[in-house]
Short mmCIF file of N, CA and C in Angstrom, two decimals:
data_model
loop_
_atom_site.label_atom_id
_atom_site.label_comp_id
_atom_site.label_asym_id
_atom_site.label_seq_id
_atom_site.Cartn_x
_atom_site.Cartn_y
_atom_site.Cartn_z
N MET A 1 -118.40 -79.45 117.87
CA MET A 1 -118.11 -78.23 118.13
C MET A 1 -116.77 -77.45 117.19
N ARG A 2 -116.26 -77.55 116.34
CA ARG A 2 -115.77 -77.07 115.10
C ARG A 2 -116.80 -76.16 114.08
N ASP A 3 -117.52 -76.75 113.73
CA ASP A 3 -118.77 -75.76 113.54
C ASP A 3 -119.41 -74.88 114.24
N LYS A 4 -119.40 -74.63 115.54
CA LYS A 4 -119.55 -73.98 116.58
C LYS A 4 -118.53 -72.62 116.47
N ILE A 5 -117.73 -73.50 116.93
CA ILE A 5 -115.82 -72.46 116.66
C ILE A 5 -116.52 -71.34 115.48
N GLU A 6 -116.73 -71.93 114.39
CA GLU A 6 -116.58 -71.31 113.01
C GLU A 6 -117.52 -70.53 113.08
N ALA A 7 -118.88 -70.78 113.41
CA ALA A 7 -120.04 -70.17 113.55
C ALA A 7 -119.93 -68.38 114.57
N TYR A 8 -118.78 -68.68 115.48
CA TYR A 8 -118.63 -68.20 116.43
C TYR A 8 -117.49 -66.98 115.52
N ILE A 9 -116.70 -67.38 114.65
CA ILE A 9 -115.61 -66.33 114.11
C ILE A 9 -116.29 -65.59 113.13
N GLU A 10 -117.73 -66.67 112.43
CA GLU A 10 -118.24 -65.34 111.07
C GLU A 10 -118.82 -64.71 111.55
N GLU A 11 -120.02 -64.91 112.65
CA GLU A 11 -120.20 -63.77 113.91
C GLU A 11 -119.03 -62.42 114.12
N LEU A 12 -118.54 -63.01 114.27
CA LEU A 12 -117.29 -61.56 115.07
C LEU A 12 -117.17 -60.81 113.46
N PHE A 13 -116.94 -61.38 112.41
CA PHE A 13 -116.89 -60.72 111.58
C PHE A 13 -117.68 -60.38 110.04
N SER A 14 -118.74 -60.73 110.73
CA SER A 14 -120.83 -60.45 109.82
C SER A 14 -120.31 -59.09 109.79
N LYS A 15 -119.60 -57.95 109.97
CA LYS A 15 -120.21 -56.46 110.00
C LYS A 15 -118.70 -56.06 109.18
N ALA A 16 -117.60 -56.82 109.13
CA ALA A 16 -116.32 -56.32 108.95
C ALA A 16 -116.48 -56.41 107.27
N SER A 17 -116.02 -55.40 105.99
CA SER A 17 -115.86 -55.32 105.05
C SER A 17 -115.42 -56.48 103.95
N ASN A 18 -116.10 -56.95 103.42
CA ASN A 18 -115.03 -57.87 103.11
C ASN A 18 -114.09 -57.85 101.81
N THR A 19 -113.49 -57.58 102.29
CA THR A 19 -112.09 -57.75 101.35
C THR A 19 -110.98 -58.70 101.64
N PRO A 20 -110.09 -58.55 100.87
CA PRO A 20 -109.38 -59.97 100.73
C PRO A 20 -108.55 -60.15 102.04
N GLN A 21 -108.35 -58.95 102.72
CA GLN A 21 -107.24 -58.48 103.73
C GLN A 21 -108.17 -59.50 104.97
N THR A 22 -108.85 -58.95 104.88
CA THR A 22 -110.33 -59.48 106.22
C THR A 22 -110.30 -60.85 105.97
N ARG A 23 -110.64 -61.16 104.90
CA ARG A 23 -111.07 -62.64 104.89
C ARG A 23 -109.73 -63.20 105.00
N ASP A 24 -108.43 -63.27 105.28
CA ASP A 24 -107.51 -63.62 105.13
C ASP A 24 -106.98 -63.73 106.85
N LEU A 25 -107.68 -62.68 107.41
CA LEU A 25 -107.21 -62.71 109.16
C LEU A 25 -108.43 -63.21 109.63
N LYS A 26 -109.27 -63.28 109.25
CA LYS A 26 -110.97 -64.47 109.20
C LYS A 26 -109.91 -65.91 109.17
N GLU A 27 -109.79 -66.18 108.44
CA GLU A 27 -109.20 -67.25 108.31
C GLU A 27 -107.87 -67.90 109.27
N GLU A 28 -107.05 -66.66 109.01
CA GLU A 28 -106.34 -67.15 110.45
C GLU A 28 -106.48 -67.69 111.58
N ILE A 29 -107.63 -66.70 112.29
CA ILE A 29 -108.09 -66.53 113.55
C ILE A 29 -108.96 -67.53 113.31
N LEU A 30 -109.28 -68.44 112.63
CA LEU A 30 -110.13 -69.46 112.66
C LEU A 30 -109.16 -70.81 112.84
N GLY A 31 -107.97 -70.67 112.15
CA GLY A 31 -107.22 -71.68 111.86
C GLY A 31 -106.20 -71.58 113.36
N ASN A 32 -106.20 -70.42 113.66
CA ASN A 32 -105.58 -70.86 115.17
C ASN A 32 -106.71 -71.05 116.13
N THR A 33 -107.71 -70.89 116.00
CA THR A 33 -108.82 -71.10 117.10
C THR A 33 -108.96 -72.88 117.30
N LEU A 34 -108.95 -73.20 115.80
CA LEU A 34 -109.21 -74.42 115.74
C LEU A 34 -108.21 -75.12 116.28
N ASP A 35 -106.86 -74.94 115.96
CA ASP A 35 -105.20 -75.60 116.60
C ASP A 35 -105.44 -75.45 117.64
N LYS A 36 -105.92 -74.57 118.74
CA LYS A 36 -105.66 -74.55 119.89
C LYS A 36 -107.09 -75.53 120.50
N TYR A 37 -108.08 -75.43 120.22
CA TYR A 37 -108.92 -76.39 120.50
C TYR A 37 -108.45 -77.78 120.53
N GLU A 38 -108.25 -78.18 119.26
CA GLU A 38 -107.89 -79.13 119.25
C GLU A 38 -106.77 -79.98 120.11
N GLU A 39 -105.69 -79.02 120.16
CA GLU A 39 -104.75 -79.09 121.84
C GLU A 39 -105.50 -79.55 122.96
N ARG A 40 -106.27 -78.39 123.24
CA ARG A 40 -106.74 -78.89 124.78
C ARG A 40 -107.88 -80.29 124.19
N LEU A 41 -108.27 -80.59 123.17
CA LEU A 41 -108.92 -82.03 123.39
C LEU A 41 -107.66 -83.14 124.34
N LEU A 42 -106.34 -82.42 122.64
CA LEU A 42 -105.43 -83.99 122.91
C LEU A 42 -105.00 -83.46 124.08
N SER A 43 -104.98 -82.57 124.82
CA SER A 43 -104.30 -82.32 126.25
C SER A 43 -105.39 -83.17 127.41
N GLY A 44 -106.91 -83.60 127.27
CA GLY A 44 -107.46 -84.29 127.94
C GLY A 44 -108.65 -83.81 128.07
N LYS A 45 -108.72 -82.27 127.83
CA LYS A 45 -109.92 -81.28 128.11
C LYS A 45 -111.03 -82.19 127.09
N ASP A 46 -112.37 -82.11 128.19
CA ASP A 46 -113.54 -82.08 127.60
C ASP A 46 -113.81 -81.04 126.28
N GLU A 47 -114.93 -81.65 125.66
CA GLU A 47 -115.08 -80.76 124.26
C GLU A 47 -115.50 -78.92 124.77
N ALA A 48 -116.36 -79.20 126.24
CA ALA A 48 -116.62 -77.38 126.26
C ALA A 48 -115.51 -77.06 127.01
N SER A 49 -114.90 -77.44 127.85
CA SER A 49 -113.88 -76.89 128.10
C SER A 49 -112.90 -76.42 126.93
N ALA A 50 -112.62 -77.02 126.56
CA ALA A 50 -111.43 -76.95 125.30
C ALA A 50 -112.41 -75.65 124.03
N TYR A 51 -113.58 -75.94 124.14
CA TYR A 51 -114.33 -74.45 122.89
C TYR A 51 -113.87 -73.39 124.09
N ARG A 52 -114.32 -73.17 125.36
CA ARG A 52 -114.16 -71.97 126.46
C ARG A 52 -112.51 -71.44 126.03
N ILE A 53 -112.04 -72.46 126.48
CA ILE A 53 -110.14 -71.98 126.34
C ILE A 53 -110.03 -71.14 124.84
N ALA A 54 -110.28 -71.94 123.68
CA ALA A 54 -110.10 -71.37 122.37
C ALA A 54 -110.74 -70.37 122.04
N ILE A 55 -111.61 -69.86 122.74
CA ILE A 55 -112.76 -69.03 122.35
C ILE A 55 -112.19 -67.59 123.14
N SER A 56 -111.56 -68.26 124.35
CA SER A 56 -111.16 -67.26 125.19
C SER A 56 -109.82 -66.90 124.26
N GLY A 57 -109.11 -67.01 124.14
CA GLY A 57 -107.91 -67.16 123.30
C GLY A 57 -108.00 -65.85 122.22
N ILE A 58 -109.50 -65.62 121.61
CA ILE A 58 -109.53 -65.18 120.37
C ILE A 58 -109.15 -63.49 121.26
N GLY A 59 -109.87 -62.85 122.18
CA GLY A 59 -109.31 -61.70 122.65
C GLY A 59 -110.73 -60.65 121.18
N ASP A 60 -110.19 -59.37 121.67
CA ASP A 60 -111.15 -58.47 120.44
C ASP A 60 -110.56 -58.09 119.40
N VAL A 61 -110.79 -58.48 118.42
CA VAL A 61 -110.69 -58.03 117.34
C VAL A 61 -111.25 -57.00 116.44
N ASP A 62 -112.10 -56.25 117.22
CA ASP A 62 -111.99 -54.75 116.54
C ASP A 62 -111.00 -54.22 115.50
N GLU A 63 -110.14 -53.83 116.66
CA GLU A 63 -109.19 -52.79 115.77
C GLU A 63 -108.50 -53.61 114.62
N LEU A 64 -108.15 -55.19 114.77
CA LEU A 64 -107.39 -55.66 113.54
C LEU A 64 -108.50 -55.33 112.32
N ILE A 65 -109.73 -55.79 112.51
CA ILE A 65 -110.84 -55.75 111.80
C ILE A 65 -110.68 -54.45 111.07
N ARG A 66 -109.97 -53.64 111.57
CA ARG A 66 -110.52 -52.08 111.14
C ARG A 66 -109.56 -51.59 110.26
N GLU A 67 -108.46 -52.60 110.98
CA GLU A 67 -107.08 -52.15 110.38
C GLU A 67 -106.86 -52.87 109.12
N TYR A 68 -107.61 -54.15 108.84
CA TYR A 68 -107.00 -54.71 107.44
C TYR A 68 -108.50 -54.64 106.48
N SER A 69 -109.26 -54.02 107.28
CA SER A 69 -110.33 -53.19 105.91
C SER A 69 -110.09 -52.02 105.56
N GLY A 70 -109.12 -51.66 106.25
CA GLY A 70 -109.25 -49.97 105.53
C GLY A 70 -109.93 -48.98 105.91
N ASP A 71 -110.58 -49.29 107.28
CA ASP A 71 -112.19 -48.80 107.54
C ASP A 71 -111.31 -48.10 108.94
N SER A 72 -111.09 -47.39 108.66
CA SER A 72 -110.12 -46.43 109.77
C SER A 72 -110.51 -45.90 111.16
N GLY A 73 -111.23 -44.82 110.26
CA GLY A 73 -112.28 -44.07 110.80
C GLY A 73 -113.66 -44.97 111.26
N GLU A 74 -114.53 -45.56 110.71
CA GLU A 74 -115.78 -46.44 111.03
C GLU A 74 -115.46 -47.26 112.15
N ILE A 75 -116.40 -47.42 113.00
CA ILE A 75 -116.24 -48.07 114.23
C ILE A 75 -117.07 -49.41 113.89
N ILE A 76 -117.04 -50.62 114.48
CA ILE A 76 -117.31 -51.44 113.57
C ILE A 76 -117.72 -52.18 114.96
N GLU A 77 -119.10 -52.58 115.32
CA GLU A 77 -119.70 -53.47 116.20
C GLU A 77 -119.69 -54.89 115.55
N LEU A 78 -118.91 -55.60 116.90
CA LEU A 78 -119.09 -56.43 117.06
C LEU A 78 -120.09 -57.44 117.95
N LYS A 79 -121.03 -58.56 117.70
CA LYS A 79 -121.30 -59.28 118.67
C LYS A 79 -121.04 -60.26 118.80
N PRO A 80 -120.63 -61.65 119.62
CA PRO A 80 -120.51 -62.69 119.53
C PRO A 80 -121.30 -63.92 119.69
N ALA A 81 -120.96 -64.69 118.79
CA ALA A 81 -122.73 -65.62 118.30
C ALA A 81 -122.93 -65.69 120.39
N GLU A 82 -122.43 -65.84 121.44
CA GLU A 82 -122.93 -66.20 122.42
C GLU A 82 -121.59 -65.95 123.72
N THR A 83 -121.99 -65.48 124.79
CA THR A 83 -121.54 -65.08 125.39
C THR A 83 -120.52 -65.88 126.27
N VAL A 84 -118.97 -66.28 126.24
CA VAL A 84 -118.68 -66.98 126.51
C VAL A 84 -117.83 -66.76 128.31
N GLU A 85 -118.09 -67.06 129.38
CA GLU A 85 -117.35 -66.81 130.14
C GLU A 85 -116.20 -67.89 130.26
N PRO A 86 -115.03 -66.96 129.75
CA PRO A 86 -113.45 -67.61 129.65
C PRO A 86 -112.54 -68.18 131.16
N LYS A 87 -112.16 -69.34 131.55
CA LYS A 87 -112.30 -69.92 132.79
C LYS A 87 -110.51 -70.14 132.14
N PRO A 88 -110.06 -69.28 131.81
CA PRO A 88 -108.71 -70.11 131.65
C PRO A 88 -108.17 -70.65 132.63
N ASP A 89 -107.54 -72.27 132.21
CA ASP A 89 -106.45 -72.97 132.59
C ASP A 89 -105.25 -72.14 133.02
N GLU A 90 -104.62 -71.77 132.28
CA GLU A 90 -103.51 -71.36 132.76
C GLU A 90 -103.16 -70.14 133.91
N THR A 91 -104.48 -69.14 133.82
CA THR A 91 -104.72 -68.45 134.78
C THR A 91 -104.32 -69.36 136.52
N VAL A 92 -105.12 -70.49 136.45
CA VAL A 92 -105.03 -71.40 137.36
C VAL A 92 -103.87 -72.10 137.64
N LYS A 93 -103.23 -72.86 136.72
CA LYS A 93 -101.71 -73.30 136.78
C LYS A 93 -100.73 -72.32 137.48
N SER A 94 -100.85 -70.88 136.93
CA SER A 94 -99.97 -69.56 137.20
C SER A 94 -100.04 -69.65 138.73
N LYS A 95 -101.30 -69.63 139.32
CA LYS A 95 -101.41 -69.11 140.43
C LYS A 95 -100.65 -70.52 141.55
N ARG A 96 -101.00 -71.56 140.70
CA ARG A 96 -100.54 -72.83 141.78
C ARG A 96 -99.22 -72.58 141.47
N SER A 97 -98.77 -72.60 140.30
CA SER A 97 -97.04 -72.67 140.26
C SER A 97 -97.04 -71.58 141.74
N MET A 98 -97.28 -70.20 141.27
CA MET A 98 -96.86 -69.46 142.36
C MET A 98 -97.09 -69.68 143.99
N GLN A 99 -97.91 -70.21 144.22
CA GLN A 99 -97.70 -71.35 145.50
C GLN A 99 -96.73 -72.29 146.36
N LYS A 100 -96.64 -73.06 144.67
CA LYS A 100 -96.17 -73.80 144.96
C LYS A 100 -94.31 -73.55 144.72
N ILE A 101 -93.46 -72.36 144.61
CA ILE A 101 -92.33 -71.38 144.68
C ILE A 101 -92.23 -70.40 145.97
N ALA A 102 -93.53 -70.04 146.44
CA ALA A 102 -93.70 -69.55 147.80
C ALA A 102 -93.22 -70.65 149.18
N VAL A 103 -93.97 -71.41 148.66
CA VAL A 103 -93.68 -73.09 149.74
C VAL A 103 -92.07 -73.29 149.11
N ALA A 104 -91.83 -73.53 148.27
CA ALA A 104 -90.81 -74.02 148.36
C ALA A 104 -89.20 -72.99 148.61
N ILE A 105 -89.39 -71.72 148.58
CA ILE A 105 -88.88 -70.70 149.08
C ILE A 105 -88.73 -70.74 150.81
N MET A 106 -90.15 -71.19 151.57
CA MET A 106 -90.38 -71.17 152.25
C MET A 106 -89.59 -72.15 153.09
N TRP A 107 -89.51 -73.25 152.41
CA TRP A 107 -88.72 -74.35 153.30
C TRP A 107 -87.51 -74.05 153.07
N CYS A 108 -86.49 -73.92 152.08
CA CYS A 108 -85.46 -73.69 151.97
C CYS A 108 -84.90 -72.66 153.17
N LEU A 109 -85.61 -71.63 153.79
CA LEU A 109 -85.43 -70.63 154.41
C LEU A 109 -85.54 -71.40 155.71
N ILE A 110 -86.62 -72.42 155.88
CA ILE A 110 -86.71 -73.23 157.75
C ILE A 110 -85.24 -73.75 157.57
N ILE A 111 -84.85 -74.66 156.51
CA ILE A 111 -83.63 -75.24 156.34
C ILE A 111 -82.30 -74.77 156.54
N VAL A 112 -82.17 -73.71 156.50
CA VAL A 112 -81.57 -72.37 156.76
C VAL A 112 -81.38 -72.40 157.86
N ILE A 113 -82.34 -71.88 158.60
CA ILE A 113 -82.25 -71.40 159.81
C ILE A 113 -82.25 -72.45 160.46
N TYR A 114 -83.10 -73.90 160.79
CA TYR A 114 -82.60 -74.95 161.07
C TYR A 114 -80.82 -75.19 161.49
N LEU A 115 -80.10 -75.25 160.41
CA LEU A 115 -78.84 -75.20 159.91
C LEU A 115 -78.14 -74.17 160.77
N ILE A 116 -78.01 -72.82 160.47
CA ILE A 116 -77.56 -71.83 161.45
C ILE A 116 -77.75 -72.24 163.14
N VAL A 117 -79.62 -72.08 163.40
CA VAL A 117 -79.26 -71.98 164.72
C VAL A 117 -79.05 -73.42 165.45
N SER A 118 -79.04 -74.59 164.71
CA SER A 118 -78.24 -75.68 165.49
C SER A 118 -77.27 -75.93 165.58
N ILE A 119 -76.27 -75.53 164.07
CA ILE A 119 -74.59 -75.57 164.63
C ILE A 119 -74.50 -74.67 165.15
N THR A 120 -74.48 -73.17 165.73
CA THR A 120 -74.49 -72.31 166.77
C THR A 120 -74.46 -72.68 167.78
N THR A 121 -75.55 -73.21 168.58
CA THR A 121 -75.85 -73.01 169.25
C THR A 121 -75.83 -74.49 169.72
N GLY A 122 -75.68 -75.71 169.11
CA GLY A 122 -75.41 -77.07 169.45
C GLY A 122 -76.93 -77.71 169.88
N ALA A 123 -77.95 -76.44 169.73
CA ALA A 123 -79.08 -77.57 170.68
C ALA A 123 -79.66 -78.35 169.49
N TRP A 124 -79.20 -79.29 169.18
CA TRP A 124 -79.33 -79.92 168.13
C TRP A 124 -81.41 -80.88 168.70
N LYS A 125 -81.38 -81.20 169.85
CA LYS A 125 -82.56 -81.84 169.92
C LYS A 125 -83.91 -80.68 170.49
N PHE A 126 -83.48 -79.50 170.01
CA PHE A 126 -84.54 -78.73 170.19
C PHE A 126 -84.95 -77.67 169.08
N THR A 127 -84.01 -78.12 168.20
CA THR A 127 -84.23 -76.74 167.10
C THR A 127 -84.81 -77.76 165.87
N TRP A 128 -85.21 -79.02 166.30
CA TRP A 128 -86.11 -79.46 164.97
C TRP A 128 -87.52 -78.75 165.19
N VAL A 129 -87.89 -78.46 166.10
CA VAL A 129 -89.15 -77.66 166.46
C VAL A 129 -89.25 -76.66 165.33
N THR A 130 -87.93 -76.24 164.23
CA THR A 130 -88.16 -75.46 163.48
C THR A 130 -88.98 -75.74 162.34
N PHE A 131 -89.17 -77.16 161.95
CA PHE A 131 -89.64 -77.83 160.98
C PHE A 131 -91.14 -77.96 161.25
N LEU A 132 -92.01 -78.34 162.78
CA LEU A 132 -93.12 -77.78 163.46
C LEU A 132 -93.37 -76.18 162.74
N ILE A 133 -92.56 -75.19 162.72
CA ILE A 133 -93.18 -74.00 162.53
C ILE A 133 -93.08 -73.60 160.87
N GLY A 134 -92.05 -74.51 160.16
CA GLY A 134 -92.47 -74.98 158.88
C GLY A 134 -93.80 -75.01 158.44
N PHE A 135 -94.32 -76.05 158.94
CA PHE A 135 -95.71 -76.82 158.33
C PHE A 135 -96.87 -75.83 159.06
N ALA A 136 -96.56 -74.91 160.28
CA ALA A 136 -97.34 -74.66 160.11
C ALA A 136 -97.81 -73.25 159.21
N LEU A 137 -96.44 -72.60 159.35
CA LEU A 137 -96.22 -71.60 157.83
C LEU A 137 -96.88 -72.17 156.48
N LYS A 138 -96.68 -73.48 156.08
CA LYS A 138 -97.43 -74.05 154.87
C LYS A 138 -98.59 -73.81 155.23
N PHE A 139 -99.30 -73.87 156.28
CA PHE A 139 -100.73 -73.92 155.53
C PHE A 139 -100.84 -72.13 155.66
N VAL A 140 -100.70 -71.45 156.45
CA VAL A 140 -100.65 -69.88 156.06
C VAL A 140 -100.68 -69.74 154.75
N ILE A 141 -99.55 -70.25 154.25
CA ILE A 141 -98.85 -69.62 152.83
C ILE A 141 -100.44 -70.59 152.26
N ASP A 142 -100.57 -71.25 151.98
CA ASP A 142 -101.64 -72.09 151.31
C ASP A 142 -103.39 -71.47 151.61
N GLY A 143 -103.58 -71.12 152.71
CA GLY A 143 -104.46 -69.88 153.09
C GLY A 143 -105.02 -68.99 152.78
N ILE A 144 -103.65 -68.08 152.69
CA ILE A 144 -103.40 -67.06 151.78
C ILE A 144 -104.13 -67.20 150.20
N PHE A 145 -102.75 -67.74 149.65
CA PHE A 145 -103.67 -68.37 148.45
C PHE A 145 -104.77 -68.58 148.07
N GLU A 146 -105.32 -69.37 149.19
CA GLU A 146 -106.48 -69.97 148.73
C GLU A 146 -107.77 -68.46 148.63
N ILE A 147 -107.51 -67.57 149.45
CA ILE A 147 -108.21 -66.57 150.23
C ILE A 147 -108.35 -65.92 149.10
N HIS A 148 -107.02 -65.40 148.53
CA HIS A 148 -106.73 -64.73 147.36
C HIS A 148 -107.37 -64.80 145.95
N ASN A 149 -107.52 -66.60 145.79
CA ASN A 149 -108.07 -66.84 144.77
C ASN A 149 -109.06 -66.92 145.06
N SER A 150 -110.37 -67.00 146.28
CA SER A 150 -111.52 -67.06 146.40
C SER A 150 -112.26 -65.87 145.71
N LYS A 151 -111.75 -64.99 145.94
CA LYS A 151 -112.29 -63.65 145.86
C LYS A 151 -111.96 -62.72 144.51
N GLN A 152 -111.15 -63.99 143.49
CA GLN A 152 -111.37 -63.54 142.83
C GLN A 152 -112.54 -64.41 141.30
#
């Protein structure tokens, strides 16, 4: 896979002018991408997933190449070695953490409501129903996030 990453970056820079600055930029991007690939492997990702994540982190290098090559007016058409559909795990983790935060806030509110109603009314034997409402709301929140995630 390291060779595949190197070939991908070579293709990105294939039409860039061969200046010391663009060579340095290419080496820096290659080093960062290989580091990201290795980190993903160490975190337990398989080679294909680690490759996709590392390559998706490169982004658009057109402007950087123009800046470093000194060809500010020339448009450099870059074609990647292969089409990569990035599936960043960070986005999925971010959505899951937002869901967890929403559920945690909901449970805090349920407990506060339960205590306020129970203390003010003294109806402790009936206010436990608040927790059943909380469980129902948790399923609603999970459903909303599931629908939102399936649309993307």
